[in-house]
Amino acid sequence: MELEISDSDASVDTHGWTVLTATGEIDVAAAPGLREQLVELIEAGTTELVVDLEGVDFIDSTGLGVLIGAVRRARSADGDLRLVCTNSRLLKVFDVTGLDEVFTIVDSVDDAVAVAVDGI
Amino acid sequence: MELEISDSDASVDTHGWTVLTATGEIDVAAAPGLREQLVELIEAGTTELVVDLEGVDFIDSTGLGVLIGAVRRARSADGDLRLVCTNSRLLKVFDVTGLDEVFTIVDSVDDAVAVAVDGI
Amino acid sequence: MAEIHLEIPPRLDYLAVVRLVVASAAALDPPLPESRLDDLRLAVTEACSNAIKAHRPEAEDEPVVISCRLADDRFQVDIRDRGPGFDPDALSALPDVADPKRLQHESGLGISLIRVLTDDVTFAAAPDGTIVSMTLNRPSPSA
Amino acid sequence: MAEIHLEIPPRLDYLAVVRLVVASAAALDPPLPESRLDDLRLAVTEACSNAIKAHRPEAEDEPVVISCRLADDRFQVDIRDRGPGFDPDALSALPDVADPKRLQHESGLGISLIRVLTDDVTFAAAPDGTIVSMTLNRPSPSA
Ligand SMILES: Nc1ncnc2c1ncn2[C@@H]1O[C@H](COP(=O)(O)OP(=O)(O)O)[C@@H](O)[C@H]1O
Ligand SMILES: Nc1ncnc2c1ncn2[C@@H]1O[C@H](COP(=O)(O)OP(=O)(O)O)[C@@H](O)[C@H]1O
């Protein structure tokens, strides 16, 4: 798994949201790296987060657990963590675990940052 | 491995040469299919043949053997079989087996058909 | 009936190898459909990561064993560890997804995923560990 | 030292699985460089296709066994068949590439490829078959 954090000078206007783009496989071996990055961002006050999963082709329960923990942390700091995902492989996993009702899952980064935290 | 034969109406002018485009892995499991296709073409009188290997990422000794047999058949029918290959992975295999001196290996289909059989 | 056996050290960095082996075995003729290969990859990852975590530290020189059995009508994979064993029916359920407490739980999804993604699963206690057997049915050739 | 064992039915359609397993094992930390992974994929394919072809038909229920040993300084893979055995030093050489007769030979490249592509290879007669052991050195960490 590779991770990249959007930079504030980026050409795409993310309305102040920080976009973390993950690519590859988020499995139990890769999950600690993702957890560490997310915890670090949220502890530093970055609580409006988008995780772009468009380049991810596999996620396991440990990866899901990392996202659950990060949503909890972001929300309890009055922020949110939203997922960008259109890959049917991953959507199926969110669906069968019921996590599609826990996460805010949208089709694009634009959609993710369009609505203010209170507005959802 | 997938095989595709150029069709005479194709947009690229192949000066009467027939181009067989292989993709995937030419290993001992796939080689019989390639052999059959090449033997069939040559027996039907198609003896000016280009095998485009640009989409091939693996070839084993059985695949090499099929190409050797087809070159022999094409040449003894006064034709030739030329290979298009720029992939360093495959070029290394031609090199270590010395087969780069047996085959005519060129960079593009254009190069393969540029020189008449006698001209080489 | 063809069989493939894979033995790996009980280490999580081998999971990607296991996924590759099992999915490419299941893609052999007659192949499982692509979406079932995805189910298989995830179910095997979950079972195998549980197996690796359960494996006794003293048994670290003994492998986790993955056995695939390819039959015409189904694909079966067994994962065997040297762990303490467990009772899969005694696991406590996670809070409902509508319950805010759901967010307190970052683990505990593996076994339920395995149950949903496979057509059959059994958990057998072996004398020195657990064997998790998962079956995915192959589509019948007439379909 | 970590080991991975793979057992496959003696059938050529399993070669792609073998390549995947061996290359992904060798790509684990510390990984072989990409070009050596290519060498390994081809050498293993050659040895394994020889093993499958040599395997006695009566032994078709017994597997071809591929064992990888991952050490810090080298990657070793053994391929074991249940065949009649052979003398690798008694194989006749192919005609020179400049000799038109070279084109008469569509086979016989496997063993010489294995010798060129690996850093070491041994062919050992087992009581009921052959074990081909191939070693590729890993780059030293200081390099
Ligand atoms: N192979 C196994 N051997 C021993 N215990 C296991 C095994 N598989 C699962 N378990 C137990 O069942 C629990 C639930 O597993 P699972 O649903 O996969 O969730 P998680 O692994 O995230 O806890 C594990 O925490 C573990 O205690
Ligand atoms: N594992 C093996 N068991 C028995 N015989 C073998 C084995 N490997 C190779 N051989 C013999 O050595 C010969 C040369 O092998 P090789 O160089 O790979 O070329 P090819 O397989 O194309 O004939 C084979 O034809 C076979 O007779």
JSON list of N, CA and C in Angstrom, two decimals, chain C residues 71-127:
[
{"chain": "C", "resi": 71, "resn": "ALA", "atom": "N", "xyz": [-12.26, -29.46, -7.15]},
{"chain": "C", "resi": 71, "resn": "ALA", "atom": "CA", "xyz": [-13.19, -30.43, -7.73]},
{"chain": "C", "resi": 71, "resn": "ALA", "atom": "C", "xyz": [-13.99, -29.72, -8.82]},
{"chain": "C", "resi": 72, "resn": "ASP", "atom": "N", "xyz": [-14.68, -30.53, -9.64]},
{"chain": "C", "resi": 72, "resn": "ASP", "atom": "CA", "xyz": [-15.43, -29.91, -10.74]},
{"chain": "C", "resi": 72, "resn": "ASP", "atom": "C", "xyz": [-16.51, -28.97, -10.25]},
{"chain": "C", "resi": 73, "resn": "ASP", "atom": "N", "xyz": [-17.11, -29.33, -9.13]},
{"chain": "C", "resi": 73, "resn": "ASP", "atom": "CA", "xyz": [-18.26, -28.55, -8.69]},
{"chain": "C", "resi": 73, "resn": "ASP", "atom": "C", "xyz": [-17.96, -27.59, -7.55]},
{"chain": "C", "resi": 74, "resn": "ARG", "atom": "N", "xyz": [-16.74, -27.67, -6.98]},
{"chain": "C", "resi": 74, "resn": "ARG", "atom": "CA", "xyz": [-16.44, -26.74, -5.89]},
{"chain": "C", "resi": 74, "resn": "ARG", "atom": "C", "xyz": [-14.95, -26.60, -5.67]},
{"chain": "C", "resi": 75, "resn": "PHE", "atom": "N", "xyz": [-14.62, -25.51, -5.01]},
{"chain": "C", "resi": 75, "resn": "PHE", "atom": "CA", "xyz": [-13.24, -25.22, -4.65]},
{"chain": "C", "resi": 75, "resn": "PHE", "atom": "C", "xyz": [-13.20, -25.17, -3.13]},
{"chain": "C", "resi": 76, "resn": "GLN", "atom": "N", "xyz": [-12.31, -25.96, -2.55]},
{"chain": "C", "resi": 76, "resn": "GLN", "atom": "CA", "xyz": [-12.24, -26.00, -1.10]},
{"chain": "C", "resi": 76, "resn": "GLN", "atom": "C", "xyz": [-10.85, -25.61, -0.64]},
{"chain": "C", "resi": 77, "resn": "VAL", "atom": "N", "xyz": [-10.76, -24.81, 0.40]},
{"chain": "C", "resi": 77, "resn": "VAL", "atom": "CA", "xyz": [-9.45, -24.47, 0.95]},
{"chain": "C", "resi": 77, "resn": "VAL", "atom": "C", "xyz": [-9.47, -24.64, 2.46]},
{"chain": "C", "resi": 78, "resn": "ASP", "atom": "N", "xyz": [-8.48, -25.37, 2.96]},
{"chain": "C", "resi": 78, "resn": "ASP", "atom": "CA", "xyz": [-8.35, -25.61, 4.40]},
{"chain": "C", "resi": 78, "resn": "ASP", "atom": "C", "xyz": [-7.15, -24.82, 4.90]},
{"chain": "C", "resi": 79, "resn": "ILE", "atom": "N", "xyz": [-7.33, -24.20, 6.05]},
{"chain": "C", "resi": 79, "resn": "ILE", "atom": "CA", "xyz": [-6.20, -23.47, 6.65]},
{"chain": "C", "resi": 79, "resn": "ILE", "atom": "C", "xyz": [-5.99, -24.01, 8.05]},
{"chain": "C", "resi": 80, "resn": "ARG", "atom": "N", "xyz": [-4.77, -24.47, 8.28]},
{"chain": "C", "resi": 80, "resn": "ARG", "atom": "CA", "xyz": [-4.49, -25.18, 9.52]},
{"chain": "C", "resi": 80, "resn": "ARG", "atom": "C", "xyz": [-3.41, -24.47, 10.32]},
{"chain": "C", "resi": 81, "resn": "ASP", "atom": "N", "xyz": [-3.72, -24.16, 11.57]},
{"chain": "C", "resi": 81, "resn": "ASP", "atom": "CA", "xyz": [-2.72, -23.50, 12.42]},
{"chain": "C", "resi": 81, "resn": "ASP", "atom": "C", "xyz": [-2.37, -24.37, 13.61]},
{"chain": "C", "resi": 82, "resn": "ARG", "atom": "N", "xyz": [-1.38, -23.95, 14.36]},
{"chain": "C", "resi": 82, "resn": "ARG", "atom": "CA", "xyz": [-1.01, -24.59, 15.64]},
{"chain": "C", "resi": 82, "resn": "ARG", "atom": "C", "xyz": [-1.31, -23.58, 16.74]},
{"chain": "C", "resi": 83, "resn": "GLY", "atom": "N", "xyz": [-2.58, -23.33, 16.94]},
{"chain": "C", "resi": 83, "resn": "GLY", "atom": "CA", "xyz": [-2.99, -22.34, 17.94]},
{"chain": "C", "resi": 83, "resn": "GLY", "atom": "C", "xyz": [-3.81, -23.01, 19.01]},
{"chain": "C", "resi": 84, "resn": "PRO", "atom": "N", "xyz": [-4.36, -22.20, 19.94]},
{"chain": "C", "resi": 84, "resn": "PRO", "atom": "CA", "xyz": [-5.09, -22.73, 21.09]},
{"chain": "C", "resi": 84, "resn": "PRO", "atom": "C", "xyz": [-6.51, -23.21, 20.74]},
{"chain": "C", "resi": 85, "resn": "GLY", "atom": "N", "xyz": [-6.96, -22.94, 19.52]},
{"chain": "C", "resi": 85, "resn": "GLY", "atom": "CA", "xyz": [-8.35, -23.28, 19.20]},
{"chain": "C", "resi": 85, "resn": "GLY", "atom": "C", "xyz": [-9.31, -22.24, 19.75]},
{"chain": "C", "resi": 86, "resn": "PHE", "atom": "N", "xyz": [-10.56, -22.30, 19.31]},
{"chain": "C", "resi": 86, "resn": "PHE", "atom": "CA", "xyz": [-11.57, -21.34, 19.79]},
{"chain": "C", "resi": 86, "resn": "PHE", "atom": "C", "xyz": [-12.94, -21.87, 19.41]},
{"chain": "C", "resi": 87, "resn": "ASP", "atom": "N", "xyz": [-13.96, -21.26, 20.00]},
{"chain": "C", "resi": 87, "resn": "ASP", "atom": "CA", "xyz": [-15.33, -21.66, 19.68]},
{"chain": "C", "resi": 87, "resn": "ASP", "atom": "C", "xyz": [-15.97, -20.56, 18.83]},
{"chain": "C", "resi": 88, "resn": "PRO", "atom": "N", "xyz": [-16.11, -20.80, 17.53]},
{"chain": "C", "resi": 88, "resn": "PRO", "atom": "CA", "xyz": [-16.62, -19.74, 16.65]},
{"chain": "C", "resi": 88, "resn": "PRO", "atom": "C", "xyz": [-18.06, -19.34, 16.97]},
{"chain": "C", "resi": 89, "resn": "ASP", "atom": "N", "xyz": [-18.80, -20.23, 17.66]},
{"chain": "C", "resi": 89, "resn": "ASP", "atom": "CA", "xyz": [-20.19, -19.89, 17.96]},
{"chain": "C", "resi": 89, "resn": "ASP", "atom": "C", "xyz": [-20.31, -19.08, 19.25]},
{"chain": "C", "resi": 90, "resn": "ALA", "atom": "N", "xyz": [-19.21, -18.94, 19.97]},
{"chain": "C", "resi": 90, "resn": "ALA", "atom": "CA", "xyz": [-19.25, -18.22, 21.23]},
{"chain": "C", "resi": 90, "resn": "ALA", "atom": "C", "xyz": [-18.77, -16.78, 21.09]},
{"chain": "C", "resi": 91, "resn": "LEU", "atom": "N", "xyz": [-18.50, -16.36, 19.86]},
{"chain": "C", "resi": 91, "resn": "LEU", "atom": "CA", "xyz": [-18.02, -14.99, 19.68]},
{"chain": "C", "resi": 91, "resn": "LEU", "atom": "C", "xyz": [-19.17, -14.01, 19.90]},
{"chain": "C", "resi": 92, "resn": "SER", "atom": "N", "xyz": [-18.89, -12.92, 20.59]},
{"chain": "C", "resi": 92, "resn": "SER", "atom": "CA", "xyz": [-20.00, -11.98, 20.82]},
{"chain": "C", "resi": 92, "resn": "SER", "atom": "C", "xyz": [-20.21, -11.13, 19.57]},
{"chain": "C", "resi": 93, "resn": "ALA", "atom": "N", "xyz": [-21.50, -10.82, 19.33]},
{"chain": "C", "resi": 93, "resn": "ALA", "atom": "CA", "xyz": [-21.85, -10.06, 18.13]},
{"chain": "C", "resi": 93, "resn": "ALA", "atom": "C", "xyz": [-21.42, -8.60, 18.29]},
{"chain": "C", "resi": 94, "resn": "LEU", "atom": "N", "xyz": [-21.16, -7.96, 17.18]},
{"chain": "C", "resi": 94, "resn": "LEU", "atom": "CA", "xyz": [-20.83, -6.53, 17.20]},
{"chain": "C", "resi": 94, "resn": "LEU", "atom": "C", "xyz": [-22.12, -5.74, 17.37]},
{"chain": "C", "resi": 95, "resn": "PRO", "atom": "N", "xyz": [-22.05, -4.51, 17.92]},
{"chain": "C", "resi": 95, "resn": "PRO", "atom": "CA", "xyz": [-23.26, -3.68, 17.99]},
{"chain": "C", "resi": 95, "resn": "PRO", "atom": "C", "xyz": [-23.82, -3.44, 16.58]},
{"chain": "C", "resi": 96, "resn": "ASP", "atom": "N", "xyz": [-25.10, -3.18, 16.51]},
{"chain": "C", "resi": 96, "resn": "ASP", "atom": "CA", "xyz": [-25.72, -2.88, 15.23]},
{"chain": "C", "resi": 96, "resn": "ASP", "atom": "C", "xyz": [-25.06, -1.64, 14.60]},
{"chain": "C", "resi": 97, "resn": "VAL", "atom": "N", "xyz": [-25.06, -1.61, 13.28]},
{"chain": "C", "resi": 97, "resn": "VAL", "atom": "CA", "xyz": [-24.41, -0.47, 12.60]},
{"chain": "C", "resi": 97, "resn": "VAL", "atom": "C", "xyz": [-25.10, 0.86, 12.90]},
{"chain": "C", "resi": 98, "resn": "ALA", "atom": "N", "xyz": [-26.36, 0.82, 13.32]},
{"chain": "C", "resi": 98, "resn": "ALA", "atom": "CA", "xyz": [-27.08, 2.05, 13.64]},
{"chain": "C", "resi": 98, "resn": "ALA", "atom": "C", "xyz": [-26.71, 2.57, 15.03]},
{"chain": "C", "resi": 99, "resn": "ASP", "atom": "N", "xyz": [-26.09, 1.70, 15.82]},
{"chain": "C", "resi": 99, "resn": "ASP", "atom": "CA", "xyz": [-25.72, 2.04, 17.20]},
{"chain": "C", "resi": 99, "resn": "ASP", "atom": "C", "xyz": [-24.37, 2.80, 17.19]},
{"chain": "C", "resi": 100, "resn": "PRO", "atom": "N", "xyz": [-24.34, 3.98, 17.78]},
{"chain": "C", "resi": 100, "resn": "PRO", "atom": "CA", "xyz": [-23.07, 4.74, 17.80]},
{"chain": "C", "resi": 100, "resn": "PRO", "atom": "C", "xyz": [-21.93, 3.93, 18.41]},
{"chain": "C", "resi": 101, "resn": "LYS", "atom": "N", "xyz": [-22.27, 2.97, 19.27]},
{"chain": "C", "resi": 101, "resn": "LYS", "atom": "CA", "xyz": [-21.21, 2.15, 19.88]},
{"chain": "C", "resi": 101, "resn": "LYS", "atom": "C", "xyz": [-20.47, 1.29, 18.86]},
{"chain": "C", "resi": 102, "resn": "ARG", "atom": "N", "xyz": [-21.09, 1.11, 17.67]},
{"chain": "C", "resi": 102, "resn": "ARG", "atom": "CA", "xyz": [-20.43, 0.30, 16.64]},
{"chain": "C", "resi": 102, "resn": "ARG", "atom": "C", "xyz": [-19.01, 0.81, 16.37]},
{"chain": "C", "resi": 103, "resn": "LEU", "atom": "N", "xyz": [-18.85, 2.15, 16.45]},
{"chain": "C", "resi": 103, "resn": "LEU", "atom": "CA", "xyz": [-17.53, 2.76, 16.14]},
{"chain": "C", "resi": 103, "resn": "LEU", "atom": "C", "xyz": [-16.46, 2.43, 17.18]},
{"chain": "C", "resi": 104, "resn": "GLN", "atom": "N", "xyz": [-16.89, 1.87, 18.34]},
{"chain": "C", "resi": 104, "resn": "GLN", "atom": "CA", "xyz": [-15.90, 1.49, 19.35]},
{"chain": "C", "resi": 104, "resn": "GLN", "atom": "C", "xyz": [-15.15, 0.22, 18.96]},
{"chain": "C", "resi": 105, "resn": "HIS", "atom": "N", "xyz": [-15.64, -0.52, 17.96]},
{"chain": "C", "resi": 105, "resn": "HIS", "atom": "CA", "xyz": [-15.09, -1.84, 17.66]},
{"chain": "C", "resi": 105, "resn": "HIS", "atom": "C", "xyz": [-14.28, -1.83, 16.37]},
{"chain": "C", "resi": 106, "resn": "GLU", "atom": "N", "xyz": [-13.00, -1.92, 16.51]},
{"chain": "C", "resi": 106, "resn": "GLU", "atom": "CA", "xyz": [-12.15, -1.89, 15.32]},
{"chain": "C", "resi": 106, "resn": "GLU", "atom": "C", "xyz": [-11.81, -3.29, 14.83]},
{"chain": "C", "resi": 107, "resn": "SER", "atom": "N", "xyz": [-12.22, -4.30, 15.56]},
{"chain": "C", "resi": 107, "resn": "SER", "atom": "CA", "xyz": [-11.92, -5.67, 15.11]},
{"chain": "C", "resi": 107, "resn": "SER", "atom": "C", "xyz": [-13.17, -6.53, 15.26]},
{"chain": "C", "resi": 108, "resn": "GLY", "atom": "N", "xyz": [-13.01, -7.83, 14.96]},
{"chain": "C", "resi": 108, "resn": "GLY", "atom": "CA", "xyz": [-14.12, -8.75, 15.17]},
{"chain": "C", "resi": 108, "resn": "GLY", "atom": "C", "xyz": [-14.99, -8.97, 13.94]},
{"chain": "C", "resi": 109, "resn": "LEU", "atom": "N", "xyz": [-14.51, -8.57, 12.76]},
{"chain": "C", "resi": 109, "resn": "LEU", "atom": "CA", "xyz": [-15.31, -8.76, 11.54]},
{"chain": "C", "resi": 109, "resn": "LEU", "atom": "C", "xyz": [-14.93, -10.02, 10.76]},
{"chain": "C", "resi": 110, "resn": "GLY", "atom": "N", "xyz": [-13.77, -10.63, 11.07]},
{"chain": "C", "resi": 110, "resn": "GLY", "atom": "CA", "xyz": [-13.23, -11.68, 10.22]},
{"chain": "C", "resi": 110, "resn": "GLY", "atom": "C", "xyz": [-14.13, -12.89, 10.04]},
{"chain": "C", "resi": 111, "resn": "ILE", "atom": "N", "xyz": [-14.54, -13.48, 11.14]},
{"chain": "C", "resi": 111, "resn": "ILE", "atom": "CA", "xyz": [-15.32, -14.73, 11.05]},
{"chain": "C", "resi": 111, "resn": "ILE", "atom": "C", "xyz": [-16.66, -14.47, 10.34]},
{"chain": "C", "resi": 112, "resn": "SER", "atom": "N", "xyz": [-17.29, -13.34, 10.64]},
{"chain": "C", "resi": 112, "resn": "SER", "atom": "CA", "xyz": [-18.57, -13.09, 9.96]},
{"chain": "C", "resi": 112, "resn": "SER", "atom": "C", "xyz": [-18.35, -12.84, 8.47]},
{"chain": "C", "resi": 113, "resn": "LEU", "atom": "N", "xyz": [-17.26, -12.19, 8.10]},
{"chain": "C", "resi": 113, "resn": "LEU", "atom": "CA", "xyz": [-16.95, -12.05, 6.67]},
{"chain": "C", "resi": 113, "resn": "LEU", "atom": "C", "xyz": [-16.78, -13.42, 6.02]},
{"chain": "C", "resi": 114, "resn": "ILE", "atom": "N", "xyz": [-16.02, -14.30, 6.68]},
{"chain": "C", "resi": 114, "resn": "ILE", "atom": "CA", "xyz": [-15.81, -15.64, 6.11]},
{"chain": "C", "resi": 114, "resn": "ILE", "atom": "C", "xyz": [-17.15, -16.33, 5.87]},
{"chain": "C", "resi": 115, "resn": "ARG", "atom": "N", "xyz": [-18.05, -16.22, 6.87]},
{"chain": "C", "resi": 115, "resn": "ARG", "atom": "CA", "xyz": [-19.35, -16.88, 6.73]},
{"chain": "C", "resi": 115, "resn": "ARG", "atom": "C", "xyz": [-20.14, -16.31, 5.55]},
{"chain": "C", "resi": 116, "resn": "VAL", "atom": "N", "xyz": [-20.08, -15.00, 5.36]},
{"chain": "C", "resi": 116, "resn": "VAL", "atom": "CA", "xyz": [-20.86, -14.38, 4.29]},
{"chain": "C", "resi": 116, "resn": "VAL", "atom": "C", "xyz": [-20.25, -14.68, 2.91]},
{"chain": "C", "resi": 117, "resn": "LEU", "atom": "N", "xyz": [-18.93, -14.70, 2.82]},
{"chain": "C", "resi": 117, "resn": "LEU", "atom": "CA", "xyz": [-18.27, -14.76, 1.52]},
{"chain": "C", "resi": 117, "resn": "LEU", "atom": "C", "xyz": [-18.14, -16.17, 0.95]},
{"chain": "C", "resi": 118, "resn": "THR", "atom": "N", "xyz": [-18.24, -17.19, 1.81]},
{"chain": "C", "resi": 118, "resn": "THR", "atom": "CA", "xyz": [-18.08, -18.56, 1.33]},
{"chain": "C", "resi": 118, "resn": "THR", "atom": "C", "xyz": [-19.44, -19.25, 1.25]},
{"chain": "C", "resi": 119, "resn": "ASP", "atom": "N", "xyz": [-19.49, -20.36, 0.54]},
{"chain": "C", "resi": 119, "resn": "ASP", "atom": "CA", "xyz": [-20.74, -21.12, 0.50]},
{"chain": "C", "resi": 119, "resn": "ASP", "atom": "C", "xyz": [-20.85, -22.07, 1.69]},
{"chain": "C", "resi": 120, "resn": "ASP", "atom": "N", "xyz": [-19.69, -22.41, 2.27]},
{"chain": "C", "resi": 120, "resn": "ASP", "atom": "CA", "xyz": [-19.71, -23.26, 3.45]},
{"chain": "C", "resi": 120, "resn": "ASP", "atom": "C", "xyz": [-18.41, -23.05, 4.22]},
{"chain": "C", "resi": 121, "resn": "VAL", "atom": "N", "xyz": [-18.49, -23.09, 5.54]},
{"chain": "C", "resi": 121, "resn": "VAL", "atom": "CA", "xyz": [-17.27, -23.02, 6.33]},
{"chain": "C", "resi": 121, "resn": "VAL", "atom": "C", "xyz": [-17.45, -23.89, 7.56]},
{"chain": "C", "resi": 122, "resn": "THR", "atom": "N", "xyz": [-16.38, -24.64, 7.89]},
{"chain": "C", "resi": 122, "resn": "THR", "atom": "CA", "xyz": [-16.39, -25.39, 9.14]},
{"chain": "C", "resi": 122, "resn": "THR", "atom": "C", "xyz": [-15.11, -25.06, 9.90]},
{"chain": "C", "resi": 123, "resn": "PHE", "atom": "N", "xyz": [-15.21, -25.08, 11.23]},
{"chain": "C", "resi": 123, "resn": "PHE", "atom": "CA", "xyz": [-14.06, -24.84, 12.10]},
{"chain": "C", "resi": 123, "resn": "PHE", "atom": "C", "xyz": [-13.86, -26.12, 12.87]},
{"chain": "C", "resi": 124, "resn": "ALA", "atom": "N", "xyz": [-12.77, -26.82, 12.60]},
{"chain": "C", "resi": 124, "resn": "ALA", "atom": "CA", "xyz": [-12.56, -28.10, 13.28]},
{"chain": "C", "resi": 124, "resn": "ALA", "atom": "C", "xyz": [-11.37, -27.98, 14.23]},
{"chain": "C", "resi": 125, "resn": "ALA", "atom": "N", "xyz": [-11.55, -28.52, 15.43]},
{"chain": "C", "resi": 125, "resn": "ALA", "atom": "CA", "xyz": [-10.44, -28.54, 16.38]},
{"chain": "C", "resi": 125, "resn": "ALA", "atom": "C", "xyz": [-9.54, -29.71, 16.04]},
{"chain": "C", "resi": 126, "resn": "ALA", "atom": "N", "xyz": [-8.27, -29.44, 15.75]},
{"chain": "C", "resi": 126, "resn": "ALA", "atom": "CA", "xyz": [-7.29, -30.49, 15.58]},
{"chain": "C", "resi": 126, "resn": "ALA", "atom": "C", "xyz": [-6.57, -30.64, 16.91]},
{"chain": "C", "resi": 127, "resn": "PRO", "atom": "N", "xyz": [-5.85, -31.76, 17.14]},
{"chain": "C", "resi": 127, "resn": "PRO", "atom": "CA", "xyz": [-5.21, -31.95, 18.44]},
{"chain": "C", "resi": 127, "resn": "PRO", "atom": "C", "xyz": [-4.32, -30.76, 18.81]}
]
